[in-house]
Every structure is written in structure tokens, then in C-alpha cells.
mmCIF file of C-alpha atoms in Angstrom:
data_model
loop_
_atom_site.group_PDB
_atom_site.id
_atom_site.type_symbol
_atom_site.label_atom_id
_atom_site.label_comp_id
_atom_site.label_asym_id
_atom_site.label_seq_id
_atom_site.Cartn_x
_atom_site.Cartn_y
_atom_site.Cartn_z
ATOM 1 C CA UNK A 1 0.098 -0.026 -0.084
ATOM 2 C CA UNK A 2 1.298 3.464 -0.932
ATOM 3 C CA UNK A 3 2.258 5.599 2.075
ATOM 4 C CA UNK A 4 1.444 9.336 2.250
ATOM 5 C CA UNK A 5 3.360 11.271 4.951
ATOM 6 C CA UNK A 6 0.655 12.603 7.376
ATOM 7 C CA UNK A 7 -2.039 10.072 6.425
ATOM 8 C CA UNK A 8 -2.884 6.767 8.085
ATOM 9 C CA UNK A 9 -3.549 4.943 4.840
ATOM 10 C CA UNK A 10 -5.075 1.853 6.365
ATOM 11 C CA UNK A 11 -7.542 4.039 8.378
ATOM 12 C CA UNK A 12 -8.094 6.284 5.309
ATOM 13 C CA UNK A 13 -8.986 3.328 3.181
ATOM 14 C CA UNK A 14 -11.638 2.177 5.735
ATOM 15 C CA UNK A 15 -13.067 5.713 5.930
ATOM 16 C CA UNK A 16 -13.515 5.940 2.199
ATOM 17 C CA UNK A 17 -14.507 2.261 1.771
ATOM 18 C CA UNK A 18 -11.375 1.367 -0.307
ATOM 19 C CA UNK A 19 -11.736 4.227 -2.750
ATOM 20 C CA UNK A 20 -8.000 5.285 -3.193
ATOM 21 C CA UNK A 21 -8.921 7.956 -5.752
ATOM 22 C CA UNK A 22 -11.211 9.700 -3.292
ATOM 23 C CA UNK A 23 -8.315 9.853 -0.920
ATOM 24 C CA UNK A 24 -6.200 11.723 -3.471
ATOM 25 C CA UNK A 25 -9.187 13.932 -4.445
ATOM 26 C CA UNK A 26 -9.637 14.860 -0.767
ATOM 27 C CA UNK A 27 -6.013 15.610 -0.272
ATOM 28 C CA UNK A 28 -6.185 17.800 -3.323
ATOM 29 C CA UNK A 29 -9.147 19.467 -1.773
ATOM 30 C CA UNK A 30 -7.126 20.304 1.288
ATOM 31 C CA UNK A 31 -4.384 22.008 -0.701
ATOM 32 C CA UNK A 32 -6.812 23.834 -2.893
ATOM 33 C CA UNK A 33 -8.724 25.110 0.267
ATOM 34 C CA UNK A 34 -5.525 26.197 1.742
ATOM 35 C CA UNK A 35 -4.088 27.970 -1.317
ATOM 36 C CA UNK A 36 -7.386 29.711 -2.071
ATOM 37 C CA UNK A 37 -8.108 30.940 1.376
ATOM 38 C CA UNK A 38 -4.905 31.118 3.448
ATOM 39 C CA UNK A 39 -3.867 34.682 2.348
ATOM 40 C CA UNK A 40 -7.264 35.975 3.291
ATOM 41 C CA UNK A 41 -7.146 34.022 6.574
ATOM 42 C CA UNK A 42 -3.910 35.737 7.537
ATOM 43 C CA UNK A 43 -5.514 39.171 6.703
ATOM 44 C CA UNK A 44 -8.597 38.303 8.704
ATOM 45 C CA UNK A 45 -6.563 37.294 11.699
ATOM 46 C CA UNK A 46 -4.762 40.622 11.539
ATOM 47 C CA UNK A 47 -8.066 42.464 11.400
ATOM 48 C CA UNK A 48 -9.607 40.379 14.131
ATOM 49 C CA UNK A 49 -12.192 38.574 12.004
ATOM 50 C CA UNK A 50 -11.732 35.244 13.789
ATOM 51 C CA UNK A 51 -15.006 33.673 12.882
ATOM 52 C CA UNK A 52 -14.064 33.600 9.120
ATOM 53 C CA UNK A 53 -10.737 32.104 9.940
ATOM 54 C CA UNK A 54 -12.343 29.575 12.395
ATOM 55 C CA UNK A 55 -14.486 28.474 9.517
ATOM 56 C CA UNK A 56 -11.516 27.975 7.251
ATOM 57 C CA UNK A 57 -9.711 25.794 9.858
ATOM 58 C CA UNK A 58 -12.994 23.894 10.366
ATOM 59 C CA UNK A 59 -13.415 23.206 6.668
ATOM 60 C CA UNK A 60 -9.893 21.745 6.367
ATOM 61 C CA UNK A 61 -10.266 19.838 9.549
ATOM 62 C CA UNK A 62 -13.246 18.042 8.118
ATOM 63 C CA UNK A 63 -11.512 17.109 5.025
ATOM 64 C CA UNK A 64 -8.529 15.889 7.063
ATOM 65 C CA UNK A 65 -10.745 13.764 9.260
ATOM 66 C CA UNK A 66 -12.218 12.094 6.220
ATOM 67 C CA UNK A 67 -8.876 10.675 5.081
ATOM 68 C CA UNK A 68 -7.221 10.119 8.609
ATOM 69 C CA UNK A 69 -4.709 12.956 8.136
ATOM 70 C CA UNK A 70 -4.346 13.324 11.988
ATOM 71 C CA UNK A 71 -1.549 15.969 12.097
ATOM 72 C CA UNK A 72 -3.467 18.206 9.716
ATOM 73 C CA UNK A 73 -6.685 17.683 11.900
ATOM 74 C CA UNK A 74 -4.857 18.521 15.062
ATOM 75 C CA UNK A 75 -3.226 21.631 13.508
ATOM 76 C CA UNK A 76 -6.700 22.838 12.285
ATOM 77 C CA UNK A 77 -8.390 22.030 15.670
ATOM 78 C CA UNK A 78 -5.502 24.141 17.368
ATOM 79 C CA UNK A 79 -6.350 26.971 14.834
ATOM 80 C CA UNK A 80 -9.960 26.740 15.631
ATOM 81 C CA UNK A 81 -9.348 27.080 19.333
ATOM 82 C CA UNK A 82 -7.047 30.000 18.834
ATOM 83 C CA UNK A 83 -9.746 31.708 16.865
ATOM 84 C CA UNK A 84 -12.353 30.969 19.599
ATOM 85 C CA UNK A 85 -9.966 32.494 22.054
ATOM 86 C CA UNK A 86 -9.346 35.354 19.644
ATOM 87 C CA UNK A 87 -5.528 34.666 19.918
ATOM 88 C CA UNK A 88 -3.792 36.098 16.772
ATOM 89 C CA UNK A 89 -0.459 34.776 17.634
ATOM 90 C CA UNK A 90 -1.691 31.176 18.029
ATOM 91 C CA UNK A 91 -3.987 31.506 14.999
ATOM 92 C CA UNK A 92 -1.004 32.731 12.777
ATOM 93 C CA UNK A 93 1.167 29.964 14.243
ATOM 94 C CA UNK A 94 -1.586 27.329 13.378
ATOM 95 C CA UNK A 95 -1.753 28.747 9.866
ATOM 96 C CA UNK A 96 1.992 28.406 9.407
ATOM 97 C CA UNK A 97 1.982 24.855 10.968
ATOM 98 C CA UNK A 98 -0.992 23.893 8.602
ATOM 99 C CA UNK A 99 1.261 24.893 5.527
ATOM 100 C CA UNK A 100 3.921 22.457 6.772
ATOM 101 C CA UNK A 101 1.436 19.642 7.540
ATOM 102 C CA UNK A 102 -0.076 19.803 4.053
ATOM 103 C CA UNK A 103 3.211 19.996 2.109
ATOM 104 C CA UNK A 104 3.251 16.277 1.364
ATOM 105 C CA UNK A 105 -0.163 16.556 -0.306
ATOM 106 C CA UNK A 106 0.986 18.928 -2.856
ATOM 107 C CA UNK A 107 2.327 16.082 -4.928
ATOM 108 C CA UNK A 108 -1.265 15.143 -5.742
ATOM 109 C CA UNK A 109 -2.096 18.597 -7.394
#
């Protein structure tokens, strides 16, 4: 079975009922979501619009959960908690960490 850094492939295959192509599409979706919204999220953090950023983290967290990408899931959960606490520094750190967590998924785009 192919390994993907940051994804428990055995668990992911169970979650998607053996549909490997779906795993790759979801990982592509994670990268697309990040690339589409991360710049805006950074600006929103700086202006204190935490609810929008929380929704951004929540969306990616859901995708990560679907394919057992636990590090990405945890990073997004931390970002959500930072937004709920209105903690700009922690939210920015989570955004930076998220970029690192999803870097192995870029090979599928």
C-alpha cells in the first residue's frame, strides 16, 4: 500500500470504503482550500475577523478527518481553538503549521 506522509492509509481506506482515488481527491481539496483561502485568513487574523478564520480551519479539519490525516486535523483544531480565544499569535502559528502539515499532499495537485 502506498504511504502518504501525514495520512494513516489503512484508516483512510476504511473511511472511504477502499476508494483510493477519493483519498487523493480529498488531499487535493485540502491543498486547494489552503491555497485559495490562506492569504485571506492571514489578513482576517490581523483585522480580528476570527469567525471567518475559524470556519477556514474547520473546513480543512473536516477534510483531514475524512482521510485520517491526523496531524492536519490537530493543526486545524488548534487553529479553531485559537480563533475561539481570539488569539492572533496562536492562530497565525496554526496557519504556518498547517502549511507544513499539508506540504506532502502537494504532490497530488
